[in-house]
Short mmCIF file of C-alpha atoms in Angstrom, two decimals:
data_model
loop_
_atom_site.label_atom_id
_atom_site.label_comp_id
_atom_site.label_asym_id
_atom_site.label_seq_id
_atom_site.Cartn_x
_atom_site.Cartn_y
_atom_site.Cartn_z
CA MET A 73 0.00 0.00 0.00
CA THR A 74 1.30 3.48 -0.90
CA GLU A 75 0.14 6.52 1.02
CA ARG A 76 0.11 10.09 -0.20
CA PRO A 77 2.93 12.18 1.30
CA VAL A 78 2.03 15.18 3.42
CA GLU A 79 2.02 18.31 1.25
CA VAL A 80 3.98 20.88 3.22
CA LYS A 81 4.98 24.48 2.62
CA LEU A 82 8.76 24.12 2.87
CA SER A 83 10.60 27.42 2.71
CA GLY A 84 13.49 29.32 4.22
CA GLU A 85 16.95 28.32 5.37
CA ASN A 86 18.67 28.01 8.72
CA VAL A 87 21.83 29.92 9.63
CA ALA A 88 23.93 27.17 8.00
CA GLY A 89 22.16 27.73 4.68
CA GLU A 90 20.28 24.42 4.90
CA ALA A 91 16.68 24.17 3.73
CA PRO A 92 14.18 21.60 5.04
CA ALA A 93 14.41 18.27 3.25
CA ALA A 94 11.58 17.40 0.90
CA GLU A 95 8.77 15.26 2.22
CA PRO A 96 8.98 11.52 1.47
CA GLU A 97 8.17 10.73 -2.14
CA THR A 98 6.85 7.31 -1.22
CA VAL A 99 5.44 6.04 2.06
CA THR A 100 4.59 2.36 2.06
CA ASP A 101 3.95 -0.38 4.59
CA ASP A 102 7.60 -1.42 4.20
CA ALA A 103 9.63 1.80 4.01
CA THR A 104 9.71 5.60 3.85
CA VAL A 105 11.63 6.62 0.70
CA HIS A 106 12.89 10.18 0.23
CA ASP A 107 13.70 11.89 -3.04
CA ASP A 108 17.44 11.42 -2.46
CA ASP A 109 16.90 7.63 -2.50
CA VAL A 110 17.45 7.45 1.25
CA GLU A 111 15.21 4.79 2.72
CA LEU A 112 14.15 4.42 6.34
CA GLU A 113 12.98 0.83 6.59
CA ARG A 114 9.79 -0.25 8.34
CA THR A 115 11.00 -3.14 10.46
CA ILE A 116 8.85 -2.83 13.62
CA GLY A 117 5.62 -4.83 13.65
CA LEU A 118 2.63 -4.75 16.02
CA VAL A 119 4.42 -6.82 18.67
CA GLY A 120 7.45 -4.54 18.43
CA GLY A 121 5.26 -1.44 18.73
CA LEU A 122 3.50 -2.85 21.78
CA ALA A 123 6.88 -3.77 23.26
CA ILE A 124 8.17 -0.21 22.86
CA GLY A 125 5.08 1.25 24.53
CA ILE A 126 4.76 -1.33 27.30
CA GLY A 127 8.50 -1.60 27.83
CA THR A 128 8.83 2.14 28.41
CA MET A 129 5.82 2.38 30.72
CA ILE A 130 6.06 -0.78 32.79
CA GLY A 131 9.06 0.32 34.86
CA ALA A 132 8.42 3.15 37.34
CA GLY A 133 4.73 2.40 37.81
CA ILE A 134 5.47 -1.01 39.31
CA PHE A 135 8.98 -0.82 40.71
CA VAL A 136 9.20 2.74 42.06
CA PHE A 137 5.79 4.27 42.72
CA PRO A 138 3.70 1.77 44.76
CA GLY A 139 5.18 2.75 48.14
CA LEU A 140 5.23 6.47 47.35
CA ALA A 141 1.69 6.42 45.95
CA ALA A 142 0.30 4.45 48.88
CA ASN A 143 1.94 6.87 51.31
CA ASN A 144 0.27 9.82 49.55
CA ALA A 145 -3.20 8.48 48.79
CA GLY A 146 -3.59 5.21 50.69
CA VAL A 147 -5.54 2.44 49.00
CA ALA A 148 -7.08 5.11 46.73
CA ALA A 149 -3.74 5.14 44.89
CA THR A 150 -5.38 2.46 42.74
CA LEU A 151 -7.76 5.18 41.57
CA SER A 152 -4.81 7.52 40.95
CA PHE A 153 -3.28 5.01 38.53
CA ALA A 154 -6.67 4.50 36.87
CA ILE A 155 -7.01 8.28 36.39
CA GLY A 156 -3.52 8.40 34.89
CA GLY A 157 -4.44 5.59 32.51
CA LEU A 158 -7.65 7.34 31.50
CA ILE A 159 -5.83 10.57 30.68
CA ALA A 160 -3.22 8.63 28.70
CA LEU A 161 -6.01 6.95 26.75
CA LEU A 162 -7.64 10.33 26.04
CA VAL A 163 -4.37 11.38 24.42
CA ALA A 164 -3.56 8.03 22.79
CA LEU A 165 -6.72 8.02 20.66
CA PRO A 166 -6.10 11.44 19.01
CA THR A 167 -2.41 10.56 18.67
CA SER A 168 -3.36 7.37 16.83
CA GLU A 169 -5.32 9.38 14.27
CA LEU A 170 -2.46 11.81 13.72
CA ALA A 171 0.03 8.96 13.43
CA THR A 172 -1.96 7.13 10.74
CA ALA A 173 -2.27 10.37 8.76
CA MET A 174 1.45 11.17 9.17
CA PRO A 175 3.35 7.93 9.87
CA ARG A 176 6.77 9.58 10.04
CA SER A 177 9.62 9.51 12.52
CA GLY A 178 9.38 12.36 14.99
CA GLY A 179 5.93 11.61 16.42
CA GLY A 180 4.39 14.51 18.31
CA TYR A 181 6.94 16.98 16.91
CA TYR A 182 5.99 16.11 13.34
CA PHE A 183 2.25 16.27 14.01
CA ILE A 184 2.43 19.64 15.77
CA SER A 185 4.84 21.29 13.30
CA ARG A 186 2.61 20.28 10.35
CA GLY A 187 -0.64 21.12 12.09
CA MET A 188 0.27 24.27 14.01
CA GLY A 189 3.47 25.65 12.53
CA THR A 190 7.24 25.65 12.96
CA ALA A 191 7.50 27.59 16.23
CA TYR A 192 5.21 25.19 18.10
CA GLY A 193 6.96 22.25 16.49
CA ALA A 194 10.43 23.51 17.43
CA ILE A 195 9.49 23.96 21.08
CA VAL A 196 7.96 20.49 21.24
CA GLY A 197 10.62 18.77 19.14
CA LEU A 198 13.64 20.14 20.95
CA GLY A 199 11.88 19.64 24.28
CA LEU A 200 11.05 16.04 23.33
CA TRP A 201 14.66 15.34 22.41
CA LEU A 202 15.94 16.75 25.71
CA GLY A 203 13.14 15.13 27.70
CA LEU A 204 13.84 11.70 26.26
CA MET A 205 17.55 12.03 26.96
CA PHE A 206 16.88 12.91 30.59
CA ALA A 207 14.38 10.07 30.88
CA ALA A 208 16.80 7.55 29.35
CA ALA A 209 19.55 8.66 31.74
CA PHE A 210 17.15 8.31 34.66
CA TYR A 211 16.26 4.75 33.62
CA LEU A 212 19.92 3.82 33.20
CA VAL A 213 20.82 5.13 36.65
CA GLY A 214 17.82 3.21 37.97
CA LEU A 215 19.12 0.10 36.26
CA GLY A 216 22.42 0.63 38.05
CA HIS A 217 20.64 0.91 41.41
CA TYR A 218 18.69 -2.30 40.80
CA ALA A 219 21.90 -4.11 39.86
CA SER A 220 23.57 -2.82 43.01
CA ALA A 221 20.61 -4.01 45.10
CA VAL A 222 20.84 -7.47 43.52
CA PHE A 223 24.49 -7.72 44.58
CA SER A 224 23.47 -6.67 48.09
CA GLU A 225 20.68 -9.27 48.28
CA LEU A 226 23.07 -11.99 47.17
CA GLY A 227 25.62 -10.96 49.80
CA VAL A 228 28.21 -9.84 47.25
CA ALA A 229 30.23 -7.00 48.80
CA LEU A 230 31.82 -4.64 46.28
CA PRO A 231 34.57 -2.15 47.20
CA PHE A 232 32.90 0.53 45.11
CA SER A 233 29.39 1.55 43.99
CA PRO A 234 28.64 -0.01 40.61
CA VAL A 235 25.59 2.20 39.89
CA ILE A 236 27.13 4.71 37.48
CA GLY A 237 29.44 2.20 35.81
CA ILE A 238 26.59 -0.20 35.03
CA GLY A 239 24.45 2.65 33.73
CA LEU A 240 27.22 3.84 31.41
CA LEU A 241 27.93 0.29 30.20
CA PHE A 242 24.32 -0.40 29.28
CA GLY A 243 23.85 3.06 27.78
CA ALA A 244 26.77 2.53 25.42
CA ALA A 245 25.65 -1.02 24.61
CA LEU A 246 22.06 -0.02 23.80
CA THR A 247 23.24 2.82 21.56
CA ALA A 248 25.57 0.43 19.71
CA VAL A 249 22.78 -2.13 19.23
CA SER A 250 20.46 0.57 17.86
CA LEU A 251 23.16 1.58 15.36
CA GLY A 252 22.94 -1.95 13.97
CA GLY A 253 19.27 -1.49 13.03
CA THR A 254 15.87 -1.10 14.66
CA GLU A 255 15.11 -4.71 13.87
CA ASN A 256 17.83 -5.71 16.36
CA THR A 257 16.52 -3.22 18.92
CA ALA A 258 12.94 -4.43 18.45
CA LYS A 259 13.95 -8.07 18.89
CA ILE A 260 15.69 -7.27 22.19
CA GLN A 261 12.68 -5.22 23.30
CA ASN A 262 10.27 -8.04 22.45
CA VAL A 263 12.27 -10.60 24.45
CA VAL A 264 12.76 -8.34 27.47
CA VAL A 265 9.12 -7.23 27.64
CA GLY A 266 7.92 -10.81 27.14
CA ILE A 267 10.01 -12.08 30.07
CA LEU A 268 8.96 -9.11 32.20
CA LEU A 269 5.26 -9.66 31.59
CA VAL A 270 5.54 -13.37 32.39
CA VAL A 271 7.32 -12.66 35.70
CA LEU A 272 4.90 -9.92 36.71
CA THR A 273 1.82 -11.90 35.69
CA GLY A 274 2.92 -14.83 37.84
CA PHE A 275 3.82 -12.66 40.81
CA LEU A 276 0.66 -10.54 40.69
CA SER A 277 -1.56 -13.59 40.18
CA TYR A 278 -0.11 -15.12 43.34
CA GLY A 279 -0.60 -11.81 45.13
CA VAL A 280 -4.27 -11.53 44.12
CA LEU A 281 -4.98 -15.11 45.25
CA ASP A 282 -3.21 -14.40 48.54
CA ALA A 283 -5.20 -11.19 49.03
CA VAL A 284 -8.55 -12.97 48.61
CA GLY A 285 -7.56 -15.74 51.01
CA VAL A 286 -6.68 -18.64 48.70
CA PHE A 287 -3.08 -18.91 50.00
CA GLY A 288 -3.15 -16.71 53.06
CA GLY A 289 -5.78 -15.46 55.44
CA GLY A 290 -6.99 -12.68 53.18
CA THR A 291 -6.89 -9.02 54.11
CA VAL A 292 -9.22 -6.67 55.94
CA PRO A 293 -10.24 -3.88 53.54
CA GLU A 294 -9.00 -0.44 54.56
CA GLN A 295 -10.94 2.78 54.20
CA PHE A 296 -10.55 3.62 50.50
CA PHE A 297 -10.12 7.39 50.82
CA SER A 298 -8.14 7.22 54.06
CA ARG A 299 -6.01 10.24 53.05
CA GLY A 300 -8.91 12.24 51.60
CA TYR A 301 -9.88 13.03 48.03
CA PHE A 302 -7.35 15.68 46.95
CA PRO A 303 -4.29 13.40 47.39
CA VAL A 304 -5.79 11.11 44.73
CA LEU A 305 -5.30 13.87 42.15
CA THR A 306 -1.83 14.90 43.32
CA THR A 307 -0.80 11.23 43.26
CA ALA A 308 -2.23 10.89 39.74
CA ALA A 309 0.07 13.74 38.69
CA LEU A 310 3.00 12.00 40.40
CA VAL A 311 2.46 8.60 38.80
CA PHE A 312 1.60 9.93 35.32
CA THR A 313 5.27 9.67 34.49
CA SER A 314 4.53 5.94 34.25
CA TYR A 315 2.37 6.55 31.17
CA LEU A 316 4.82 8.36 28.90
CA GLY A 317 5.70 5.33 26.82
CA PHE A 318 2.76 5.14 24.41
CA ALA A 319 3.93 8.32 22.64
CA GLN A 320 7.29 6.64 22.00
CA VAL A 321 5.48 4.43 19.49
CA ALA A 322 4.43 7.51 17.49
CA THR A 323 8.03 8.77 17.58
CA VAL A 324 9.16 5.74 15.52
CA ALA A 325 6.04 5.78 13.32
CA GLY A 326 8.24 5.99 10.22
CA GLU A 327 9.52 2.49 10.99
CA ILE A 328 6.25 0.78 11.95
CA LYS A 329 4.97 -1.81 9.45
CA GLN A 330 1.38 -1.32 8.24
CA PRO A 331 1.02 1.91 10.25
CA GLY A 332 -2.70 2.32 9.55
CA ARG A 333 -3.39 -0.85 11.52
CA ASN A 334 -0.47 -1.23 13.91
CA LEU A 335 -0.04 2.32 15.23
CA PRO A 336 -3.44 2.71 16.94
CA LEU A 337 -3.38 -0.90 18.17
CA ALA A 338 0.10 -0.45 19.65
CA MET A 339 -0.62 2.88 21.37
CA VAL A 340 -4.06 2.12 22.77
CA GLY A 341 -3.14 -1.49 23.57
CA SER A 342 -0.02 -0.54 25.52
CA VAL A 343 -1.97 1.98 27.65
CA LEU A 344 -4.67 -0.58 28.48
CA VAL A 345 -2.18 -3.32 29.34
CA VAL A 346 -0.04 -1.24 31.69
CA THR A 347 -3.08 0.35 33.38
CA VAL A 348 -4.31 -3.10 34.36
CA PHE A 349 -0.86 -4.04 35.66
CA TYR A 350 -0.56 -0.82 37.69
CA VAL A 351 -3.99 -1.09 39.33
CA VAL A 352 -3.45 -4.76 40.21
CA THR A 353 0.04 -3.96 41.55
CA ILE A 354 -1.28 -1.35 44.00
CA PHE A 355 -4.09 -3.71 45.07
CA VAL A 356 -1.64 -6.53 45.76
CA ALA A 357 0.89 -4.28 47.51
CA THR A 358 -1.63 -2.59 49.82
CA SER A 359 -3.22 -5.97 50.56
CA ALA A 360 0.14 -7.37 51.68
CA PHE A 361 1.10 -4.66 54.15
CA GLY A 362 -1.56 -1.98 54.25
CA ALA A 363 -1.02 1.53 52.91
CA ASP A 364 0.74 2.91 56.00
CA ARG A 365 3.43 0.26 56.24
CA LEU A 366 3.82 0.02 52.46
CA GLY A 367 4.50 3.75 52.36
CA GLN A 368 7.35 3.31 54.85
CA PHE A 369 9.22 1.09 52.37
CA GLY A 370 9.39 3.90 49.78
CA GLU A 371 10.88 3.06 46.40
CA THR A 372 11.76 -0.55 47.36
CA ALA A 373 8.20 -1.41 48.43
CA MET A 374 7.63 -4.10 45.78
CA VAL A 375 10.82 -5.90 46.79
CA GLU A 376 9.46 -6.15 50.33
CA VAL A 377 6.08 -7.35 49.05
CA ALA A 378 7.82 -10.10 47.07
CA ARG A 379 9.92 -11.01 50.09
CA ASP A 380 6.76 -11.30 52.20
CA PHE A 381 5.16 -13.65 49.66
CA LEU A 382 8.09 -15.79 48.56
CA GLY A 383 11.07 -14.97 50.77
CA LEU A 384 14.52 -14.19 49.38
CA PRO A 385 13.84 -15.83 45.96
CA GLY A 386 10.83 -13.55 45.50
CA ALA A 387 12.83 -10.45 46.40
CA VAL A 388 15.63 -11.37 43.98
CA ALA A 389 13.08 -12.17 41.23
CA ILE A 390 11.47 -8.74 41.55
CA LEU A 391 14.86 -7.07 41.57
CA GLY A 392 15.64 -8.97 38.38
CA ALA A 393 12.34 -7.84 36.89
CA GLY A 394 13.24 -4.29 37.90
CA LEU A 395 16.46 -4.65 35.97
CA LEU A 396 14.53 -5.77 32.90
CA ALA A 397 12.03 -2.92 33.30
CA THR A 398 14.64 -0.18 33.52
CA PHE A 399 16.58 -1.81 30.66
CA SER A 400 13.57 -1.83 28.36
CA SER A 401 12.60 1.75 29.31
CA ALA A 402 16.11 3.00 28.54
CA ASN A 403 16.19 1.03 25.30
CA ALA A 404 12.94 2.54 24.03
CA SER A 405 13.90 6.07 25.13
CA ILE A 406 17.27 6.00 23.34
CA LEU A 407 15.60 4.81 20.14
CA SER A 408 12.89 7.48 20.33
CA ALA A 409 15.32 10.30 21.21
CA SER A 410 17.40 9.53 18.13
CA ARG A 411 14.31 9.63 15.89
CA ALA A 412 13.37 13.03 17.32
CA VAL A 413 16.84 14.31 16.35
CA TYR A 414 16.43 12.75 12.89
CA ALA A 415 13.12 14.55 12.29
CA LEU A 416 14.39 17.91 13.58
CA SER A 417 17.46 17.65 11.36
CA ARG A 418 15.51 16.90 8.18
CA ASP A 419 13.43 19.99 8.89
CA ALA A 420 16.59 22.15 9.23
CA LEU A 421 15.97 22.87 12.91
CA LEU A 422 19.21 21.02 13.68
CA PRO A 423 22.26 20.54 11.40
CA ARG A 424 21.55 18.33 8.36
CA LYS A 425 24.38 15.99 9.33
CA ALA A 426 22.18 14.57 12.11
CA SER A 427 19.71 13.06 9.61
CA GLU A 428 22.24 11.03 7.62
CA ILE A 429 21.24 7.39 7.17
CA ASN A 430 23.74 4.56 7.48
CA LEU A 431 23.48 2.83 4.12
CA ARG A 432 24.42 -0.56 5.55
CA TYR A 433 21.93 -0.70 8.41
CA GLY A 434 19.30 1.84 7.34
CA THR A 435 19.51 3.71 10.66
CA PRO A 436 20.17 7.40 11.45
CA HIS A 437 23.57 6.78 13.02
CA VAL A 438 24.48 10.42 13.67
CA ALA A 439 21.12 11.03 15.36
CA LEU A 440 21.67 7.98 17.53
CA LEU A 441 25.06 9.27 18.62
CA ALA A 442 23.55 12.75 19.20
CA ALA A 443 21.12 11.12 21.61
CA GLY A 444 23.34 8.42 23.11
CA GLY A 445 26.34 10.65 23.79
CA PRO A 446 24.57 13.26 25.97
CA ILE A 447 22.66 10.47 27.73
CA LEU A 448 25.96 8.96 28.88
CA VAL A 449 27.04 12.37 30.18
CA LEU A 450 23.81 12.67 32.17
CA VAL A 451 24.19 9.12 33.51
CA ALA A 452 27.68 10.00 34.72
CA THR A 453 26.26 12.77 36.90
CA GLY A 454 23.95 10.33 38.69
CA ARG A 455 21.58 13.24 39.47
CA VAL A 456 18.72 13.08 36.99
CA GLU A 457 15.65 12.60 39.20
CA LEU A 458 14.45 16.20 38.93
CA LEU A 459 15.26 16.27 35.22
CA ALA A 460 13.18 13.11 34.76
CA GLU A 461 10.21 15.00 36.23
CA VAL A 462 10.97 17.83 33.83
CA ALA A 463 10.71 15.25 31.05
CA SER A 464 7.16 14.54 32.25
CA PHE A 465 6.36 18.27 32.08
CA LEU A 466 7.62 18.47 28.50
CA HIS A 467 5.66 15.36 27.50
CA LEU A 468 2.45 16.77 28.98
CA ILE A 469 2.92 19.96 26.95
CA MET A 470 3.36 17.84 23.83
CA TYR A 471 0.32 15.70 24.63
CA GLY A 472 -1.90 18.73 25.07
CA LEU A 473 -0.67 20.34 21.85
CA MET A 474 -1.18 17.09 19.91
CA CYS A 475 -4.84 17.17 20.90
CA VAL A 476 -5.02 20.81 19.81
CA ALA A 477 -3.31 19.93 16.52
CA LEU A 478 -5.99 17.31 15.84
CA ILE A 479 -8.71 19.92 16.33
CA VAL A 480 -6.88 22.35 14.02
CA LEU A 481 -6.45 19.75 11.26
CA ARG A 482 -10.04 18.55 11.49
CA ARG A 483 -11.28 22.14 11.11
CA ARG A 484 -8.95 22.97 8.23
CA ASN A 485 -9.50 19.59 6.59
CA PRO A 486 -6.54 19.74 4.15
CA GLU A 487 -6.59 17.41 1.16
CA TRP A 488 -3.57 15.44 2.35
CA TYR A 489 -5.09 14.74 5.78
CA SER A 490 -6.69 11.32 5.31
CA PRO A 491 -6.02 9.16 8.39
CA SER A 492 -6.91 5.49 8.19
CA TYR A 493 -8.11 5.71 11.81
CA ARG A 494 -10.29 8.49 13.20
CA ALA A 495 -10.55 9.21 16.92
CA PRO A 496 -14.16 8.98 18.18
CA TRP A 497 -16.25 11.68 19.89
CA TYR A 498 -14.68 14.68 18.17
CA PRO A 499 -14.30 17.47 19.32
CA VAL A 500 -15.02 16.46 22.94
CA LEU A 501 -12.32 13.78 23.17
CA PRO A 502 -9.31 15.89 22.00
CA SER A 503 -10.57 18.90 23.97
CA VAL A 504 -10.77 16.90 27.20
CA GLY A 505 -7.41 15.29 26.42
CA ALA A 506 -5.77 18.72 26.03
CA LEU A 507 -7.33 20.11 29.21
CA ALA A 508 -6.41 17.01 31.21
CA SER A 509 -2.78 17.13 30.00
CA PHE A 510 -2.32 20.81 30.79
CA GLY A 511 -4.27 20.45 34.02
CA LEU A 512 -1.95 17.79 35.45
CA ILE A 513 0.95 20.23 35.21
CA ALA A 514 -0.66 22.27 37.97
CA PHE A 515 -0.05 19.38 40.41
CA MET A 516 3.70 19.14 39.69
CA GLN A 517 6.50 20.53 41.84
CA PRO A 518 7.20 24.26 41.23
CA ALA A 519 10.88 23.55 40.52
CA SER A 520 9.97 21.09 37.75
CA ILE A 521 7.53 23.55 36.21
CA GLY A 522 10.16 26.29 36.32
CA ILE A 523 12.86 24.18 34.67
CA GLY A 524 10.40 22.98 32.04
CA ILE A 525 9.48 26.54 31.15
CA VAL A 526 13.17 27.44 30.86
CA VAL A 527 13.74 24.48 28.50
CA MET A 528 10.80 25.62 26.35
CA LEU A 529 12.14 29.18 26.27
CA ILE A 530 15.62 28.01 25.26
CA SER A 531 14.07 25.82 22.54
CA TYR A 532 12.16 28.80 21.17
CA LEU A 533 15.23 31.05 21.24
CA TRP A 534 17.24 28.37 19.43
CA TYR A 535 14.54 28.20 16.76
CA ARG A 536 14.53 31.99 16.35
CA TYR A 537 18.33 32.08 16.07
CA TYR A 538 19.04 28.96 14.03
CA ALA A 539 15.91 28.43 11.92
CA GLY A 540 13.73 31.51 12.28
CA ASP A 541 13.20 31.71 8.50
CA VAL A 542 12.20 28.06 8.14
CA THR A 543 8.50 27.45 7.51
CA LEU A 544 6.87 24.07 8.04
CA LYS A 545 3.14 23.70 7.82
CA GLY A 546 0.76 21.28 6.16
CA ASP A 547 -0.61 22.81 2.94
CA ILE A 548 -4.33 23.49 3.14
#
């Protein structure tokens, strides 16, 4: 199947004298072919798309947040995760429509720049690139912490902290694997996510049966809103970082096979799957210890839950699953960050060199290094927690603007805009999705909001300096 390329008003040059690259001449189910005979292969199927979305989201929601969420909202933290999943779904449906109309690498940046103009696209695109780098570094440092905890559980005493070293090692390895082709990356992602889901399904199934009294004595239900109603919303804002992964699928849309079918299934499916896992995880965790005691365990709460159920083997198994979760999240983030660089470069918002394709592997090798290199620098600092929350801020801005872009494109109805999937309940759905995305920002920490605004301002100033004369907008 061949789709019609997006007709875009391409004009102007950046300060290096580079003009935006022409839109793809041919977009098929197998590749995106540009007029310079450069081909970005479509090698990621439905399973690979689901693995990218689930693999990115399944980490923090299960292995970091249960104790913190229970401490904030009590048993009602289950509702907080459900609210987060609902908001993610409100955004995933409009994003699916945009992605089937414009199945190109760059995801939200591409949709917003074509629907709303270059300035909006530059802020979102540069912010997405930076946000994904910070997120990937956060996951890699987390992977190092999990590995260190495994050594501790096994009684292996090391004369030094291996956290940063392990994070750097895996960051370099994942970047190298991605250079060899997205097919290799997708295969690794599929295996890792498959193992992770099997481990978690077994563990959570045991936990549910224990909670209802099949294995143990059951649990006495606590008051649901023991902390009140407002903490449910603030906790939803906290845990929403667990739902950032579905947009990563749209970021690699240019490499998804049969995008009209697989993109919406991958995005919506990944949100539904992880929402179920998150809600069941909080139910099992609060049933094991109660919200008060679970909150005392903090970020290692699930390890203690596993230890309570299955002893040391259970604790080690969950630590191993945590390693897989942070590995898969970092893997997906590195891949998506490189594709954001690739899209920005082809549009002359970054130097053209960054969009070069390796002829042997069909991957944007310079863009991968532009993402992987800074990620390693951030990992080396070991202090990326606040920046990871800033990444959530930048993603929420992008999510809200994607919903607005859908409304703009539906109203303009350009000839080239012919998605194979249309989001239901227009215009209510995208309007609510935009309001919910922007609204969650109000519940974030002031420092994160401030840094996010600074990043957006710097992105806009870079656009004005480097590519102020560049015009990108879908022709109406």
